[in-house]
Coordinates of C-alpha atoms in Angstrom, one line a residue:
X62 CA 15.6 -12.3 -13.7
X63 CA 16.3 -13.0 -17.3
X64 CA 19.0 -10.7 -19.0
X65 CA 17.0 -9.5 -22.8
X66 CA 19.1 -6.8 -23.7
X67 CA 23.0 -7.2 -25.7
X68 CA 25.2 -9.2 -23.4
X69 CA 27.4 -6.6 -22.7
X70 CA 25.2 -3.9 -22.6
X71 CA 22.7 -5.5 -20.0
X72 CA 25.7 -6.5 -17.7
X73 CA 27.1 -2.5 -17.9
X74 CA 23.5 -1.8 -17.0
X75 CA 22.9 -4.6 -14.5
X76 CA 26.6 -3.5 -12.8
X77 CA 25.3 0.0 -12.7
X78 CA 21.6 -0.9 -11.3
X79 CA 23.1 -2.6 -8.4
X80 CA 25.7 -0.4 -7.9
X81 CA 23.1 2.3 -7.7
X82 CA 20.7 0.7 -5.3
X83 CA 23.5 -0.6 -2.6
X84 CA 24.5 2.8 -2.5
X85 CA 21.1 4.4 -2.0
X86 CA 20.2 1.5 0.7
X87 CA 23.1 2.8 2.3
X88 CA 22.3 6.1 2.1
X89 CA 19.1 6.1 3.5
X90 CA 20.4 3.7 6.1
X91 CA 22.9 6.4 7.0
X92 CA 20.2 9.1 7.2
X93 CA 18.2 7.5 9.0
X94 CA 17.7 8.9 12.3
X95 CA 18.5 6.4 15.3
X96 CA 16.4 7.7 17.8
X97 CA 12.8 7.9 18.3
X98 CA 10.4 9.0 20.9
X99 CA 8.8 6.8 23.6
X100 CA 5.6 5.8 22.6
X101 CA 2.2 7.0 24.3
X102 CA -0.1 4.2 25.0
X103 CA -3.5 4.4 24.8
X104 CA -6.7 2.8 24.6
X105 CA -7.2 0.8 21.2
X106 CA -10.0 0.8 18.7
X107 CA -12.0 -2.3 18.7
X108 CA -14.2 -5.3 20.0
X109 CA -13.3 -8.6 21.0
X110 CA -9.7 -7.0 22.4
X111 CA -8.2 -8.3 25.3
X112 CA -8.3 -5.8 28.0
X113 CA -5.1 -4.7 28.6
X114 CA -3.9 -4.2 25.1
X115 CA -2.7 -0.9 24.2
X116 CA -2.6 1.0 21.1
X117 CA 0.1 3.9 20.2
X118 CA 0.9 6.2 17.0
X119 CA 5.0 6.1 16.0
X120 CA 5.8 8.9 13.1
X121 CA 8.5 7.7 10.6
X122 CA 9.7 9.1 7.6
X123 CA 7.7 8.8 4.7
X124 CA 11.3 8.3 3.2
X125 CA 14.2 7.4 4.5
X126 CA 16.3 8.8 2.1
X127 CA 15.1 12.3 3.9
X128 CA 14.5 11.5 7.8
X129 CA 13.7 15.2 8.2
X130 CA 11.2 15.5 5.5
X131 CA 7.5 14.0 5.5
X132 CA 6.5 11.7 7.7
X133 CA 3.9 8.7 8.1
X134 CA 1.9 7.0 10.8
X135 CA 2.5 3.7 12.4
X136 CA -0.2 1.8 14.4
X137 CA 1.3 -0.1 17.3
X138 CA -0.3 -2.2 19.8
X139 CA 0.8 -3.7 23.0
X140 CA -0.2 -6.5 25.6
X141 CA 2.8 -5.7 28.6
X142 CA 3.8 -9.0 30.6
X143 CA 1.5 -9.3 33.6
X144 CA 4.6 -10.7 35.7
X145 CA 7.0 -7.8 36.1
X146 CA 9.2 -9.7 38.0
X147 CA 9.6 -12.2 35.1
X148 CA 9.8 -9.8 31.9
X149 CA 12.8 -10.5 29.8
X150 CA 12.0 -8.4 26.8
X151 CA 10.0 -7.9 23.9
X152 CA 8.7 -10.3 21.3
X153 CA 7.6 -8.8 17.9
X154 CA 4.4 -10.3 16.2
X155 CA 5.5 -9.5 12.7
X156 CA 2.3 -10.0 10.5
X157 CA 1.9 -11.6 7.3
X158 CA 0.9 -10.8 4.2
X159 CA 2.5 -9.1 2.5
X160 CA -0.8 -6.6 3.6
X161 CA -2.1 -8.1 6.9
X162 CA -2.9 -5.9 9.5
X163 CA -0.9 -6.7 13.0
X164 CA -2.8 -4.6 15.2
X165 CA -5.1 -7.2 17.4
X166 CA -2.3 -9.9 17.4
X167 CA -1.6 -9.2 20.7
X168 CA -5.0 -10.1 21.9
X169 CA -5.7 -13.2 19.0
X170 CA -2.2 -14.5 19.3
X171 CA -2.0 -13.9 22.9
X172 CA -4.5 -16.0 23.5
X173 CA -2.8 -19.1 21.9
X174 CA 0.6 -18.2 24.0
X175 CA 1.8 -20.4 26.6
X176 CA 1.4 -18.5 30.3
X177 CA 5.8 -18.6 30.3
X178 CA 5.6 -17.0 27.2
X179 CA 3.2 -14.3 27.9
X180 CA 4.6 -13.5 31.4
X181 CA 8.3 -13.7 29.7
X182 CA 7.5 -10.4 27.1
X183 CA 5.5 -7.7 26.1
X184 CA 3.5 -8.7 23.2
X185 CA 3.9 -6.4 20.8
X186 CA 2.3 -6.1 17.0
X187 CA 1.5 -2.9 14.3
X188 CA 0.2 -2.2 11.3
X189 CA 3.0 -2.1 8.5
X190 CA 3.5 1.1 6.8
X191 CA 0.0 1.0 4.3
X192 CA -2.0 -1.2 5.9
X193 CA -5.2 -0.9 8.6
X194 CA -4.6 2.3 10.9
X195 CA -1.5 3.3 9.9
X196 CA -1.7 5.5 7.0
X197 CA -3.3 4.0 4.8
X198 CA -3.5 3.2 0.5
X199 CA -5.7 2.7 -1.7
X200 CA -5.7 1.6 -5.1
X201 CA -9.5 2.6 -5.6
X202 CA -10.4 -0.5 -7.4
X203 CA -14.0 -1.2 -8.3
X204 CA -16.0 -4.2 -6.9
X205 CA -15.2 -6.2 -9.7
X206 CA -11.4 -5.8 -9.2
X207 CA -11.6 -6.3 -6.0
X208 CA -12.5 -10.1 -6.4
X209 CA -9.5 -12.3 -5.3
X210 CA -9.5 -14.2 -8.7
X211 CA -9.1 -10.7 -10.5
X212 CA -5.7 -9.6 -8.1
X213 CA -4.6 -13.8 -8.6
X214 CA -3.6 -14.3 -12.2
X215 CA -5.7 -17.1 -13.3
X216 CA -5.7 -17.8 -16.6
X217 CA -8.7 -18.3 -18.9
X218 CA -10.2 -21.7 -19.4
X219 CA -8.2 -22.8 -22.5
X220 CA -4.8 -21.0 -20.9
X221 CA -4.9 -17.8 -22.4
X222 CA -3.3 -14.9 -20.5
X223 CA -4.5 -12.2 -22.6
X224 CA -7.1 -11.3 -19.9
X225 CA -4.6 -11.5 -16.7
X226 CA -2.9 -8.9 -19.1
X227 CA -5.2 -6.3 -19.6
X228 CA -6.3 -6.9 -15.4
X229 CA -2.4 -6.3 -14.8
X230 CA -2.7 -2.8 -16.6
X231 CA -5.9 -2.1 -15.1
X232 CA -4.8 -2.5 -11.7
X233 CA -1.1 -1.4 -12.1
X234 CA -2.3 1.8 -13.7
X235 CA -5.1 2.4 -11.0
X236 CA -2.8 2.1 -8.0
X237 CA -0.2 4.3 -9.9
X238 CA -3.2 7.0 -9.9
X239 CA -4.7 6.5 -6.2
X240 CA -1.8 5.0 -4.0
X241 CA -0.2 8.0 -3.6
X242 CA 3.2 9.3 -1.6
X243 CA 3.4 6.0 -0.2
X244 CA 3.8 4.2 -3.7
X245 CA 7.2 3.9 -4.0
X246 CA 8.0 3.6 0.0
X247 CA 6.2 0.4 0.4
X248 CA 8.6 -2.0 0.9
X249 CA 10.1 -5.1 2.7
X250 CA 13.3 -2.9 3.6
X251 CA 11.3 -0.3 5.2
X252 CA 9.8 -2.1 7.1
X253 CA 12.6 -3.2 8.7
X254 CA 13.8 0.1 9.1
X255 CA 10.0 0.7 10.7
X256 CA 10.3 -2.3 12.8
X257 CA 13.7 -0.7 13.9
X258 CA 12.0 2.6 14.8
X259 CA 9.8 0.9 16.8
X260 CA 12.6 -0.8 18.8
X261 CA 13.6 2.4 19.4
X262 CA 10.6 4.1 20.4
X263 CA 10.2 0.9 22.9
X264 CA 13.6 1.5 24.9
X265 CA 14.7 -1.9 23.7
X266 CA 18.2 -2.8 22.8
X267 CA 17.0 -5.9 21.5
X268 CA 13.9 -7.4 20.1
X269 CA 12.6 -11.2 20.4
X270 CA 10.4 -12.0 17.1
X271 CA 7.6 -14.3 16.0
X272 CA 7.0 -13.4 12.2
X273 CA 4.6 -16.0 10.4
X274 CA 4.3 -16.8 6.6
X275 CA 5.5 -13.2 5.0
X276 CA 6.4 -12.3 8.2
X277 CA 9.2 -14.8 7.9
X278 CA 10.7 -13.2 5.3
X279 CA 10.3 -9.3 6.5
X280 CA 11.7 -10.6 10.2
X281 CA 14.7 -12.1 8.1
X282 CA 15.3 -9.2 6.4
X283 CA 15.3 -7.1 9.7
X284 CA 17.8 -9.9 10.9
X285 CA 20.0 -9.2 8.5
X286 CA 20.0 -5.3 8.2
X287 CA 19.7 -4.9 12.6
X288 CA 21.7 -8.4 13.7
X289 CA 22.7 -6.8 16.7
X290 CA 19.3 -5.8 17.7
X291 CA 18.0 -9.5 17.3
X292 CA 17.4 -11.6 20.7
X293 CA 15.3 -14.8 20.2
X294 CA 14.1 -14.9 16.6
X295 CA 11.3 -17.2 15.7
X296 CA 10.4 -17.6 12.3
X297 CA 7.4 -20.0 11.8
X298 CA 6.2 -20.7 7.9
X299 CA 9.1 -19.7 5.8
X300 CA 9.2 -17.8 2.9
X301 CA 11.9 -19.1 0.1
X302 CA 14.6 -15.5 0.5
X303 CA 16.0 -16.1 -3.3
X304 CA 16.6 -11.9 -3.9
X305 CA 15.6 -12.4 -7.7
X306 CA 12.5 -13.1 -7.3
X307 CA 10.8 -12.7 -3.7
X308 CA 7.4 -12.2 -4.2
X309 CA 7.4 -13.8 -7.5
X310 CA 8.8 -16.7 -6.0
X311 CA 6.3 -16.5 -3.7
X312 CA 3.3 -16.6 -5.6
X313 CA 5.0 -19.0 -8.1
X314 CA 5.7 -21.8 -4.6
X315 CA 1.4 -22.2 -4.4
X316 CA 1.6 -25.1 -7.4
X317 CA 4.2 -26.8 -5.1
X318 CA 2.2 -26.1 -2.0
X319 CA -1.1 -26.8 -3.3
X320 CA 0.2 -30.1 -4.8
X321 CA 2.2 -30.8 -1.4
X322 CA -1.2 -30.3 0.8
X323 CA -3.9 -31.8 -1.4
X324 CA -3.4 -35.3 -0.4
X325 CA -4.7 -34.3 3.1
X326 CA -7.9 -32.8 1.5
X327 CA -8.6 -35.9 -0.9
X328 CA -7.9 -38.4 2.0
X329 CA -10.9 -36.6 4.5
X330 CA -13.3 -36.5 1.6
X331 CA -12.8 -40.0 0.7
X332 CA -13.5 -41.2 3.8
X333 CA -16.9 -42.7 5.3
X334 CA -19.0 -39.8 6.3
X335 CA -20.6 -36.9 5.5
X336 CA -18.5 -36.0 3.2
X337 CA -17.4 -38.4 1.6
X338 CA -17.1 -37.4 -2.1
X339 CA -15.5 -40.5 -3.8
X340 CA -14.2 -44.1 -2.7
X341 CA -10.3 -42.8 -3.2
X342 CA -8.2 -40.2 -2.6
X343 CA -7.6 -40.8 -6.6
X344 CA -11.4 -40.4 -6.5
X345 CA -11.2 -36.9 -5.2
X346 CA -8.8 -35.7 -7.5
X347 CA -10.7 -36.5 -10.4
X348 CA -13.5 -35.4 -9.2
X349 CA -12.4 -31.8 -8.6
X350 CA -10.6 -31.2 -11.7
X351 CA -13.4 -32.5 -13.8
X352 CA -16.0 -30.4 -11.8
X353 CA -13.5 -27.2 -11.9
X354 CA -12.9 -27.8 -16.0
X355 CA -17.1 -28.2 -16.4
X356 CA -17.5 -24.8 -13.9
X357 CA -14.8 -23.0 -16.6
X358 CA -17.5 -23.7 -19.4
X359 CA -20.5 -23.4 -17.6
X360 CA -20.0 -21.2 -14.4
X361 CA -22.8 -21.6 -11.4
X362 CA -24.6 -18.2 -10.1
X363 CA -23.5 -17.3 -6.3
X364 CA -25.4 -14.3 -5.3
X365 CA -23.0 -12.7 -2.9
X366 CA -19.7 -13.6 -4.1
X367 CA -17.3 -11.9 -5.8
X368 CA -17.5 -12.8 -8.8
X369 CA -21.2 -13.6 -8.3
X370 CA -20.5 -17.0 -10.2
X371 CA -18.6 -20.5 -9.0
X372 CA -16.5 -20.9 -12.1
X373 CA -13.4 -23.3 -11.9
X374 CA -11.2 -20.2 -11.2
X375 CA -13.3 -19.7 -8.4
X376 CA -13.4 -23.3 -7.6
X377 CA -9.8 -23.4 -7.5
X378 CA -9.4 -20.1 -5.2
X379 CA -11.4 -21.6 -3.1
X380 CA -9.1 -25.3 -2.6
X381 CA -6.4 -22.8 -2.4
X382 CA -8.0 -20.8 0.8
X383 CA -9.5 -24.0 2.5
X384 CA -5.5 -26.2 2.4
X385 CA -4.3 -23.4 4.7
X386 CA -6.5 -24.9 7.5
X387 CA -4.4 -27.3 9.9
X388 CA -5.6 -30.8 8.7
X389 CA -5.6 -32.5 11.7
X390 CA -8.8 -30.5 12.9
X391 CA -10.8 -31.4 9.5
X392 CA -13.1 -33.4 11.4
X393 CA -14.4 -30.6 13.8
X394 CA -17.9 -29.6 13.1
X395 CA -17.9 -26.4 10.6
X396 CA -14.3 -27.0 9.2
X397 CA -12.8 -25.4 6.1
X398 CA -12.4 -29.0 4.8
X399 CA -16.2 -29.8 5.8
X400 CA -17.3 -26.2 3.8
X401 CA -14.9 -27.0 0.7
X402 CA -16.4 -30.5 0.9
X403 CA -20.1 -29.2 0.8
X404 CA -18.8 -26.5 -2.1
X405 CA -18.2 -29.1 -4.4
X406 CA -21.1 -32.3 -3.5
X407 CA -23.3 -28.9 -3.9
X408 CA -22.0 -28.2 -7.5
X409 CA -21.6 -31.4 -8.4
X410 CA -25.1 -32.6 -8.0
X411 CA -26.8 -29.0 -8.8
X412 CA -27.9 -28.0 -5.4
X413 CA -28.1 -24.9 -3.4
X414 CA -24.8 -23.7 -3.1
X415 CA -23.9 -22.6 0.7
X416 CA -23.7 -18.9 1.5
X417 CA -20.2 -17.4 0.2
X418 CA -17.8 -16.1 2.5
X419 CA -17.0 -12.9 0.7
X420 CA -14.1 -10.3 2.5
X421 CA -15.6 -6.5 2.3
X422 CA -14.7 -4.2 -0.6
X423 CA -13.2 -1.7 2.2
X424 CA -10.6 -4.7 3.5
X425 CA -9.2 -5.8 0.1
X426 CA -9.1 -2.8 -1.2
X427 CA -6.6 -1.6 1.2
X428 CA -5.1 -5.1 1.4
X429 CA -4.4 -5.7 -2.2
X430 CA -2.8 -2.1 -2.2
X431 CA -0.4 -2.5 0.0
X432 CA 0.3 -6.0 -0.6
X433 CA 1.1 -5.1 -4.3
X434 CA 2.9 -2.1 -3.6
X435 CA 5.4 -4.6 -1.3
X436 CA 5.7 -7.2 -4.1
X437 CA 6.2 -5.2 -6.8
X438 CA 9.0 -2.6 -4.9
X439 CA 11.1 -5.4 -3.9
X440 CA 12.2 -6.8 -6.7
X441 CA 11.8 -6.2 -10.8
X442 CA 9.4 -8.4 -12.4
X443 CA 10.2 -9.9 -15.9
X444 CA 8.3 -7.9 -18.9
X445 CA 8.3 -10.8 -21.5
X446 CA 4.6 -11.7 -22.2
X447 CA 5.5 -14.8 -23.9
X448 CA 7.6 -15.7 -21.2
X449 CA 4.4 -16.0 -18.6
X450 CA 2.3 -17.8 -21.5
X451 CA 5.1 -20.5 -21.6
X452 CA 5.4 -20.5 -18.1
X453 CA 1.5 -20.8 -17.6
X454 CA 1.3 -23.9 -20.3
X455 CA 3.7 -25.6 -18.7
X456 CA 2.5 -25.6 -15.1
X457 CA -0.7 -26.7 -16.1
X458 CA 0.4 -29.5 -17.7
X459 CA 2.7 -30.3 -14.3
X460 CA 1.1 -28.6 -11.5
X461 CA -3.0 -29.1 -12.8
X462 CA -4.5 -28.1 -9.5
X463 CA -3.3 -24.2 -9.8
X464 CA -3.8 -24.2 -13.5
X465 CA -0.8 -22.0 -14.5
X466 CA -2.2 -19.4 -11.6
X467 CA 1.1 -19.3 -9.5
X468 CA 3.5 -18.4 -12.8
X469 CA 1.3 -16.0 -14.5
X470 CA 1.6 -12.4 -15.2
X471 CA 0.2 -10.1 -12.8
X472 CA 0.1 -6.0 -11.7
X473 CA 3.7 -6.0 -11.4
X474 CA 4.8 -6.9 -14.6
X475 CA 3.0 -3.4 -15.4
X476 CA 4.3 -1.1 -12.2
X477 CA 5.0 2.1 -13.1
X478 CA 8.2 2.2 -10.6
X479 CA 11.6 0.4 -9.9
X480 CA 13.1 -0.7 -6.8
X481 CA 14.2 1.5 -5.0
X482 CA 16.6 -0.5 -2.7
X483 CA 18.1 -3.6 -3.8
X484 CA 16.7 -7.2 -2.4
X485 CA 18.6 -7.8 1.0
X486 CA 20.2 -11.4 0.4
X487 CA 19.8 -13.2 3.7
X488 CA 23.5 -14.8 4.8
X489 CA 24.9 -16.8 7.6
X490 CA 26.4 -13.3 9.1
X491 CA 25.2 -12.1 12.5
X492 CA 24.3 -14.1 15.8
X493 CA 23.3 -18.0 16.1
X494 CA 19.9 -16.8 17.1
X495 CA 17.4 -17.7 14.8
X496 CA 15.1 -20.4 14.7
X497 CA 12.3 -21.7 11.9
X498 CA 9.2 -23.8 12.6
X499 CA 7.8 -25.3 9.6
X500 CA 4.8 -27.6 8.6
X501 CA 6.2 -30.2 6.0
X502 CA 3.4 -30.1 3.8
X503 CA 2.2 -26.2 3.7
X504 CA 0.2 -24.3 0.9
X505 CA 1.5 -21.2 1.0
X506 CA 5.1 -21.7 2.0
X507 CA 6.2 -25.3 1.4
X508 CA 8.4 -26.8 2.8
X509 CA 11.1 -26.9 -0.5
X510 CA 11.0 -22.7 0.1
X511 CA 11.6 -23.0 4.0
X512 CA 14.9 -25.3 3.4
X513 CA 16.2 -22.7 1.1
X514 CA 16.0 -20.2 4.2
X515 CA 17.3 -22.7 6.6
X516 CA 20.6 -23.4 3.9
X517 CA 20.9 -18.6 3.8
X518 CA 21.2 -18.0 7.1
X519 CA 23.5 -21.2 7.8
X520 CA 24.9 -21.2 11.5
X521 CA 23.1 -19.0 12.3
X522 CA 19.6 -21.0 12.4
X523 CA 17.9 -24.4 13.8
X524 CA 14.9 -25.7 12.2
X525 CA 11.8 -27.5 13.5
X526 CA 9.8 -29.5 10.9
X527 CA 6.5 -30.7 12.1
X528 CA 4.7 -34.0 10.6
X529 CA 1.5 -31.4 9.3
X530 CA -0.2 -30.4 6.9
X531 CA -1.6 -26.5 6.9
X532 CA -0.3 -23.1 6.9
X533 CA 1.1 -21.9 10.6
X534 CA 2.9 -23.9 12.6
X535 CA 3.4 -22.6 16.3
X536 CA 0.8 -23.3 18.8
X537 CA -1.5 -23.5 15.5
X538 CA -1.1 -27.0 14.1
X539 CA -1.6 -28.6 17.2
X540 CA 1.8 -30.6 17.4
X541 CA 3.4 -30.5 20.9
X542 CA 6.7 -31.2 20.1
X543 CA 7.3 -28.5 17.8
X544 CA 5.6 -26.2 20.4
X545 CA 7.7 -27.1 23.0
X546 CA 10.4 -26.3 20.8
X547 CA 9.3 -22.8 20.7
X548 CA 8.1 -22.1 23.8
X549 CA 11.8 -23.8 25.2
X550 CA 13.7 -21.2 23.0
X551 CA 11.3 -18.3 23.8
X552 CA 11.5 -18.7 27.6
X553 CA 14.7 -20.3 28.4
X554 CA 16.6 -19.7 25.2
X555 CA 17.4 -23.6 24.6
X556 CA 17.2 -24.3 20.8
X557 CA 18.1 -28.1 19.4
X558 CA 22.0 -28.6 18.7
X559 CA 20.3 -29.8 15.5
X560 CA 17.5 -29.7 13.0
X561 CA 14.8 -31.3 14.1
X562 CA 11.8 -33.3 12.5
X563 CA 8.6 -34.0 15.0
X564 CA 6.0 -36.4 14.1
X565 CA 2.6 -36.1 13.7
X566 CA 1.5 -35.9 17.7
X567 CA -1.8 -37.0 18.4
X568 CA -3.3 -37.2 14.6
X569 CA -6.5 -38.2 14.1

């Protein structure tokens, strides 16, 4: 975070700030009560579920800071071992995010588990304080808002962030009306003090983890703050920890990742087929940014979309959303690459574009919420204006395929609230228990932001890289080797000596 104040009086302030917040982390910490009650399973809301999962309600303090004051709802979901006799524990499906709900992963996730895995633990998932049926926020957006192009700060055609800077306001200043109590609790700490009450409420001394993409990052955080309530801790798509930025880092690693993953994209669609948009993977890449600069100056109507237009902003989303898809099932009839593919021969030659895949008001209005509410309570965001322009013109001229999206200013450069607890700094102190999976070319979390992880928490990690290309890594990418990893570590608790890098199995 940039220092703009007088040298010394920033640093007094700066001393004071931190000095402030470790003391009120510890605090609450110390308030906290350490006991909860045992949960009381029930039957779960819901279709497609797997049978036996079962849902329960955990009350935890709204803050902290006050463990006898008001208190909020946590959704929590289980799918117990179906061998008894081979239960070892555990294992936390931490979701992602920051805003997914976790409430069916038993069931989806489940599915994908190895039989040794799913005999080994309960399978157990929630819904972080916020989000889905827990208690829930809202920022009461309109429809127009709600559009994933208005929340992602893309900049106008020619660069200009004057509009991503009267959106920030507008959404800052609506979620500062409608959010509510929950505003300023929303966090990456408490919820790890959440996931700790649920250990509690479970009976468990320990916990086993799987936390994907953000998940990463909030199980590291509860590995730091609870080490000696960690068991086997699996940490699959890694978010980069630095505690000056976090989610700003976050947001800022898509031009890497994009950039990283794109190849994959261009080489499908210039192959014989189908889809085959140019001779080259060269061919692709010009192809896309020239189509995405003609959408910015004259946008396509898409009835049913949100906004009901394919501009390049759009366009761009939309590259964005399809390279989280593992690459190595591109070729499997109704693909994201196939549908991304058709997007763009459709634009390009002015047909009918295909029907939009559009999220419901009701999901991202409660998804943005909470989402923002996380990003913007973990860590400060910088307030210089010029600062993001700078930042914007330069990533478009290095990163092209983002367009200056991934530095620009957004909602929390305009929150009306500070943190409240200081970022937790993720270090090599606590148990040799931890290990991360990671693609090596990933969208979302690349692969540069998972090696910063690996170097924070030192001896106390092993890392699997997998030859892929796509967001997700265990039992998703299709690699065998870096599932066996897993599933070795999960069931038997043998992790490499060493980082380990396994090749692309099986690619077609």
């Amino acid at each position: 975070m940039r220092i703009t104040n007088a040298k010394a009086a920033s640093l007094a302030l700066a001393a004071a700030t931190t000095a402030s917040l470790l003391a009120s982390t510890a605090a609450a910490d110390a308030a906290a009560p350490r006991s909860a009650a045992p949960l009381s399973w029930g039957a779960c809301e819901g279709t497609g579920l797997d049978p036996r999962q079962e849902c329960a309600t955990l009350k935890v303090p709204l803050d902290y800071r006050d463990p006898g004051g008001d208190e909020i709802s946590l959704a929590v979901s289980r799918v117990a071992s179906a061998k008894p006799g081979a239960r070892r524990g555990t294992l936390l499906l931490i979701p992602g995010g920051p805003g997914d709900t976790g409430l069916d992963r038993p069931s989806a996730l489940g599915a994908k588990l190895p039989r040794a895995v799913r005999d080994a633990y309960d399978l157990v998932s929630f819904d972080p304080r916020g989000v889905g049926r827990s208690t829930p926020v809202s920022c009461g957006l309109g429809h127009d808002d709600l559009a994933i192009t208005a929340s992602r700060p893309w900049p106008a055609p020619d660069g200009s962030i004057a509009g991503n800077v009267t959106t920030g306001r507008r959404l800052a200043n609506a979620c500062a009306r409608n959010i509510g109590p929950l505003r300023t609790s929303i966090s990456t700490v408490n919820e790890a003090r959440d996931i700790d009450r649920i250990r509690q409420a479970l009976g468990e001394e320990k916990l086993s983890a799987w936390g994907v993409s953000y998940g990463t990052y909030a199980g590291a955080v509860y590995a730091q703050m609870f080490p000696e309530h960690t068991d086997r801790w699996v940490l699959d798509s890694n978010d980069d920890p630095d505690p000056t930025r976090v989610g700003r880092g976050w947001l800022a690693s898509y031009a890497v990742g994009v950039e990283d993953t794109f190849p994959a994209f261009a080489a499908y669609a210039s192959r014989p087929g189908a889809h085959r948009l140019a001779a080259t993977p060269d061919g692709v890449r010009r192809l896309f940014l020239d189509l995405a600069a003609r959408l910015d100056a004259r946008p396509i109507p898409w009835e049913g979309a949100n906004p009901p237009e394919l501009n390049g902003n759009v366009l761009r989303q939309q590259l964005l959303n399809t390279l989280y898809a593992p690459s190595r099932y591109a070729d499997l009839p109704g693909s994201d690459y196939a549908a991304l593919a058709e997007l763009i021969r459709a634009a390009r030659d002015g047909e009918e574009l295909p029907e939009p895949a559009t999220v419901p008001d009701e999901a991202m209005q409660n998804a943005l919420a909470s989402g923002a509410a996380t990003m913007c309570n973990d860590v400060s965001w910088p307030k210089s204006l010029p600062r993001y322009a700078r930042d914007v013109a330069a990533s478009r001229t290095s990163h092209p395929l983002t367009a200056g999206m991934p530095v620009n200013v957004m909602l929390c450069a305009f929150w009306p609230d500070e943190p409240r607890d200081k970022p937790v700094r993720i270090t090599s102190d606590g148990p040799s228990n931890v290990l991360l999976v990671q693609n090596r070319r990933d969208p979302a979390t690349p692969y540069s932001g998972a090696l910063k992880l690996r170097r924070a928490f030192g001896k106390r990690a092993r890392m699997v890289t997998a030859d892929e290309t796509g967001h997700g890594a265990y039992v998703t990418n299709g690699n065998a080797c870096s599932d066996r990893y897993v599933t070795d570590f999960l069931v038997g608790g043998q992790r490499p000596e060493r980082d380990t890098f396994c090749g692309a199995e099986g690619s077609r």
